[in-house]
CSV table of C-alpha atoms in Angstrom, one decimal:
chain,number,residue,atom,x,y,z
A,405,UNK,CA,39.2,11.4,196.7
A,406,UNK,CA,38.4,10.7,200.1
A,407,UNK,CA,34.7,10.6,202.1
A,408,UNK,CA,32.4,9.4,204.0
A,409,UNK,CA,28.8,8.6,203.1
A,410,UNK,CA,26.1,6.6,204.7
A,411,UNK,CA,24.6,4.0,202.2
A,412,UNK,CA,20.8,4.8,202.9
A,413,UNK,CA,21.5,8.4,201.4
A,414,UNK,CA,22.8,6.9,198.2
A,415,UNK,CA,21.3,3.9,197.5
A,416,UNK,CA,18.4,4.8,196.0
A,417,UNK,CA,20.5,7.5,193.6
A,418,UNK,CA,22.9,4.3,192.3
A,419,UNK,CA,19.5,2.6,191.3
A,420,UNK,CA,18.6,5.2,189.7
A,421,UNK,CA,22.1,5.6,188.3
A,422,UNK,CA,22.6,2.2,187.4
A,423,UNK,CA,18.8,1.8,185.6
A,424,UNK,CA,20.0,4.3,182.3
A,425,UNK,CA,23.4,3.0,182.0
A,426,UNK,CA,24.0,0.7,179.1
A,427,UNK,CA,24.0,-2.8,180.5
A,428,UNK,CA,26.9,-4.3,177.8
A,429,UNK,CA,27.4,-1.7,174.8
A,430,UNK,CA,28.7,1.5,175.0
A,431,UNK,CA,31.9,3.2,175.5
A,432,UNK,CA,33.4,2.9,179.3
A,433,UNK,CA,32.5,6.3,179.7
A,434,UNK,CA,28.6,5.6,179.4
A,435,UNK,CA,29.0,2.2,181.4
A,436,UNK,CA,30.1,4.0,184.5
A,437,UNK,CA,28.8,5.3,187.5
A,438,UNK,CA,30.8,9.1,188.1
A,439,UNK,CA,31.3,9.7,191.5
A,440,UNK,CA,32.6,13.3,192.5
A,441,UNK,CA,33.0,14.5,196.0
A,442,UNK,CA,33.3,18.3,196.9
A,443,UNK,CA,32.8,20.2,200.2
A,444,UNK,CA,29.9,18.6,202.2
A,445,UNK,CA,28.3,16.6,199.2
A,446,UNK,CA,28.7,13.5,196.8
A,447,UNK,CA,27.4,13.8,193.5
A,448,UNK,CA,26.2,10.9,191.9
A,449,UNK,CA,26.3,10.5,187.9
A,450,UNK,CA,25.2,8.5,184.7
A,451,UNK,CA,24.5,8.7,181.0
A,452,UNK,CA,23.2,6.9,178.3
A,453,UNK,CA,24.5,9.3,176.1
A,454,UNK,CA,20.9,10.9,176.0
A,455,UNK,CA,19.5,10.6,179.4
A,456,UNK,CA,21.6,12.1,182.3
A,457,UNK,CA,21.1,11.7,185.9
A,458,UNK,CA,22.6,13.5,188.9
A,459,UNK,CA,21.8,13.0,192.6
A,460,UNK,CA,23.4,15.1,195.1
A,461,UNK,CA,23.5,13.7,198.8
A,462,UNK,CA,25.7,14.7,202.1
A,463,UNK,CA,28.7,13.5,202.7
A,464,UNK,CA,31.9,14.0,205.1
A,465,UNK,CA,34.7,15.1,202.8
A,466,UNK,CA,38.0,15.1,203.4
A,467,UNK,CA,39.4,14.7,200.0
A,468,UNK,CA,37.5,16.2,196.6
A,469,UNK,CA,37.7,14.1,193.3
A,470,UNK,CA,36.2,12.9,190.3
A,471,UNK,CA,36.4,9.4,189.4
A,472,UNK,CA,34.0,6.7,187.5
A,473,UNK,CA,33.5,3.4,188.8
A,474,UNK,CA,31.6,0.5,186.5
A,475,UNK,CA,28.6,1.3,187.2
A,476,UNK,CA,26.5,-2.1,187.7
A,477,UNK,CA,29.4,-4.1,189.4
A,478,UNK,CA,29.3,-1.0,191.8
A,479,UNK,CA,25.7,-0.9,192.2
A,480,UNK,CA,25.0,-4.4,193.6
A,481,UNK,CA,28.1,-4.4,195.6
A,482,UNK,CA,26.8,-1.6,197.5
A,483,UNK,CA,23.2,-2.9,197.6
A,484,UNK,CA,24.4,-6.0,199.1
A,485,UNK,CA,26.3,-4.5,202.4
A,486,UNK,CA,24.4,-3.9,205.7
A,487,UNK,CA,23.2,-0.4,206.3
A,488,UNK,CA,25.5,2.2,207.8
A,489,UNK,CA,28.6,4.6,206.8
A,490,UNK,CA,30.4,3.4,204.0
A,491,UNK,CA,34.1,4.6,203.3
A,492,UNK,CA,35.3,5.5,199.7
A,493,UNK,CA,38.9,6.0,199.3
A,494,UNK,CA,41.1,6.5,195.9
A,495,UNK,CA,44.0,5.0,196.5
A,496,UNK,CA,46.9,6.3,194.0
A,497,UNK,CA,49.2,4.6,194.6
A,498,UNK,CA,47.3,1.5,192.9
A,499,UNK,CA,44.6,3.7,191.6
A,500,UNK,CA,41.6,1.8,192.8
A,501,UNK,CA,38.8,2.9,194.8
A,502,UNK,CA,38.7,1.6,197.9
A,503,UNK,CA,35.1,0.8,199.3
A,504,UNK,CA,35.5,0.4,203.2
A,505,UNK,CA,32.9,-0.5,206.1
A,506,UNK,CA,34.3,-2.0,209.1
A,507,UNK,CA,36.5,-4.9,208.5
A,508,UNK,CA,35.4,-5.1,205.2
A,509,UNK,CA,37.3,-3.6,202.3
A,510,UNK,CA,36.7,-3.7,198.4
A,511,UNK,CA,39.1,-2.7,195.8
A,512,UNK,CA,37.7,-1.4,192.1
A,513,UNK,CA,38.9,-0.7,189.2
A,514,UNK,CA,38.1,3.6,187.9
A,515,UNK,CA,38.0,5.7,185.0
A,516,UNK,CA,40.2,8.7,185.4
A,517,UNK,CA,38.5,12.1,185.5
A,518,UNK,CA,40.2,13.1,182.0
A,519,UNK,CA,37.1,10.7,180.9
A,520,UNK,CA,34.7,12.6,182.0
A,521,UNK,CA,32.0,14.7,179.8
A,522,UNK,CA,30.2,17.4,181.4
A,523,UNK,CA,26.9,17.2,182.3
A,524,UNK,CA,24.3,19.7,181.3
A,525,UNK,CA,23.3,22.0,184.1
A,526,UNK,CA,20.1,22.5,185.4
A,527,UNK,CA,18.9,25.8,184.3
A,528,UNK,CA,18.0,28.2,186.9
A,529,UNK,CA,16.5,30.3,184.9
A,530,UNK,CA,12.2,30.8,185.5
A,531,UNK,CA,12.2,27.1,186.3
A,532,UNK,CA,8.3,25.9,187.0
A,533,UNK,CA,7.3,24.1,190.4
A,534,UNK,CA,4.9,21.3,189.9
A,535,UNK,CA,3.2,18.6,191.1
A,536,UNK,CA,4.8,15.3,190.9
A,537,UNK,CA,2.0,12.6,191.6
A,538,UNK,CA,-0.1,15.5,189.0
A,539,UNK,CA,2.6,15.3,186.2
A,540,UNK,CA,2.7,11.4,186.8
A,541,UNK,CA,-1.1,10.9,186.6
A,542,UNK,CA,-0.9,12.9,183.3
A,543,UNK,CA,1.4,10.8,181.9
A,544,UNK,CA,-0.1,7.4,182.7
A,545,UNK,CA,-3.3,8.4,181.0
A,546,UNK,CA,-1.6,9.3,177.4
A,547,UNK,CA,2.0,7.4,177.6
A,548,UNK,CA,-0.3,3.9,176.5
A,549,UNK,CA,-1.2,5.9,173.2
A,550,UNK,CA,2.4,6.6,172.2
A,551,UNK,CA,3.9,4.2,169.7
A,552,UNK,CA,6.3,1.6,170.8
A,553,UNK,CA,8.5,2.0,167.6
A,554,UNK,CA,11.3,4.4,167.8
A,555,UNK,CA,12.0,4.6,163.9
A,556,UNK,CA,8.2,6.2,163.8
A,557,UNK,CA,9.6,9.9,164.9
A,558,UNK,CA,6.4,12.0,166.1
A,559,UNK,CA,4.4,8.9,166.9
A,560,UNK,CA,6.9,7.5,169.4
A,561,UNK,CA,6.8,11.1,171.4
A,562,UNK,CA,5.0,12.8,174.0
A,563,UNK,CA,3.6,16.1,172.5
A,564,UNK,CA,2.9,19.0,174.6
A,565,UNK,CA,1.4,22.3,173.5
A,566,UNK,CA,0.9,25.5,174.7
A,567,UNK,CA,-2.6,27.3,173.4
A,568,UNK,CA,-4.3,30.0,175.1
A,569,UNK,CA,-5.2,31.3,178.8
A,570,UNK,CA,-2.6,28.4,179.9
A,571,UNK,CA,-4.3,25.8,178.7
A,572,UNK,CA,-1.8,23.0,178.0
A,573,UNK,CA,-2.3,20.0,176.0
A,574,UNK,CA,-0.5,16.6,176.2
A,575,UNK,CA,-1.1,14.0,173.7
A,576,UNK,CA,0.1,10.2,172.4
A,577,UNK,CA,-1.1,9.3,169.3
A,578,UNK,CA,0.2,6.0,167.7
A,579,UNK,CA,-1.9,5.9,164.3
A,580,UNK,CA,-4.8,3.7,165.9
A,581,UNK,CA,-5.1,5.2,169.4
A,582,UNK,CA,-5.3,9.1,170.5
A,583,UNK,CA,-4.8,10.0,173.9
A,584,UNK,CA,-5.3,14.1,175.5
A,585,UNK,CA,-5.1,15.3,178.6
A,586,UNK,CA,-5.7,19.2,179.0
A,587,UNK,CA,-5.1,21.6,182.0
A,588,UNK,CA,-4.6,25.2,182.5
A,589,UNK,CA,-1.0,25.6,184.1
A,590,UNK,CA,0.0,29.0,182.9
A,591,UNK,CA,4.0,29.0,184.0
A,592,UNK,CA,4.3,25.9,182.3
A,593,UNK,CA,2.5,27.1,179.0
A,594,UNK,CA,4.9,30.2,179.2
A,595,UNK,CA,7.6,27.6,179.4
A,596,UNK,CA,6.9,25.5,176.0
A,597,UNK,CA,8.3,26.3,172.8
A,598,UNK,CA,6.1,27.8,170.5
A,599,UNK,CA,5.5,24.7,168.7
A,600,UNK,CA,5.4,22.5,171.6
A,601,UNK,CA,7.4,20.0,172.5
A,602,UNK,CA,8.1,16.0,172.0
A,603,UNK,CA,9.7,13.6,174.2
A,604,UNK,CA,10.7,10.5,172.9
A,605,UNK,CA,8.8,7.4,174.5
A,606,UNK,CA,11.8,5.9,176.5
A,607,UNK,CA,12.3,8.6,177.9
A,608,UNK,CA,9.1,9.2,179.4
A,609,UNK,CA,8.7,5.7,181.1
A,610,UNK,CA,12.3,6.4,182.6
A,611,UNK,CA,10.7,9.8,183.8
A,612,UNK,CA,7.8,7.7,185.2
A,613,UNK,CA,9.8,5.5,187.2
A,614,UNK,CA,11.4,8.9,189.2
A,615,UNK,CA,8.3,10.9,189.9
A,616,UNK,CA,6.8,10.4,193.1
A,617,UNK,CA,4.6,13.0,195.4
A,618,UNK,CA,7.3,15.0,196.1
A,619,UNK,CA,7.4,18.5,194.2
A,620,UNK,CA,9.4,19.0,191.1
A,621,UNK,CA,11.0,21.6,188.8
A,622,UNK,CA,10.8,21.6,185.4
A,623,UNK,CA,12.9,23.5,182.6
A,624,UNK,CA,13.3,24.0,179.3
A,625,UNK,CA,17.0,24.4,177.4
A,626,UNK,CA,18.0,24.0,174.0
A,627,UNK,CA,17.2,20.4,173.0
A,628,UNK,CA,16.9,19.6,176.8
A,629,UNK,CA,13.8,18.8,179.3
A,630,UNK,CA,15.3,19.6,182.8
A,631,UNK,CA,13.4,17.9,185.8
A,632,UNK,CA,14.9,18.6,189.5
């Protein structure tokens, strides 16, 4: 693997990166960052076995390759140089990364590419365009209603449900507080399951800390929420 990428493009997709892998715990594979370049583009990976993240940013190419890098340790490294074009080179002979900008020059340790899970695709399939500063504002007025206690199933999710002339209702209930917000959005009430569908807590406030004005697209796999 060999490319060129300017920091500015990516830094903000490490963070993002970096924030859902596990911090001490977990297998190697779900501690690192993935890193794979291919014609004009460097993807940018992470898991925490549940949630995945990809971010997809331009890049000058010269050499494709997948490889993982620990994912924290790589994150502030990165975060700490001065703007510009970083180099990243995988050196085989050794095989460590090699994290160049001008004189400087880093060496890390990687996870080889037979490591690697695949990541579920985003379906592109009737996906639904929506408002992201909307979808946030409906989440911060129901999220404070759902329970803080995992082991409590339905009370520690994010409901959402379908009913008629595309109304759709989301709801946080967490056996003292109840929390509804409707709307009529009738792609997206075409898009949920017949009997609605939860979202664990966790994984809403990661969700929150994403969305921004920008427009997203949502979708709906088996026992997946997509959001691009």
């Amino acid at each position: 693997m060999k490319l060129s990428v300017n920091k500015e493009q990516i830094i903000e997709g490490l963070q993002k990166a970096a924030a859902i892998i596990p911090a001490k715990a977990g297998a190697a594979y779900l501690r690192s960052i993935w890193l794979k370049a291919e014609k004009g583009s460097l993807s940018i990976m992470a898991t925490d076995a549940n949630i995945e993240f990809t971010g997809r940013y331009p890049s000058e190419v010269k050499q494709p390759g997948l490889i993982g890098v620990q994912g924290r340790a790589f994150v502030d490294l990165v975060r700490q140089l001065p703007a510009g074009v970083l180099q990243l080179t995988l050196d085989e002979s050794t095989g460590n990364l090699l994290l160049e900008q001008g004189r400087r020059t880093y060496k890390l340790p990687v996870s080889g590419a037979e490591w690697f899970q695949n990541f579920s695709e985003f379906p592109d399939e009737t996906p639904v365009t929506w408002s992201g500063d909307f979808l946030q504002d409906v989440l911060d007025r129901v999220v404070f209603c759902i329970s803080d206690d995992d082991s409590a199933e339905g009370l520690a999710c994010l409901y959402l449900k379908a009913g008629d002339a595309g109304k759709v209702d989301v709801c946080g209930l967490n056996g003292h507080q109840f929390a509804m917000v409707r709307f009529i959005n009738d792609e997206l009430a075409r898009l949920l399951p017949e009997n609605g569908l939860l979202i664990q807590k966790k994984y809403v406030n990661e969700l929150r800390k994403w969305l921004g004005n920008d427009e997203v697209m949502l979708n709906i796999s088996e026992r997946r929420f997509h959001i691009r």
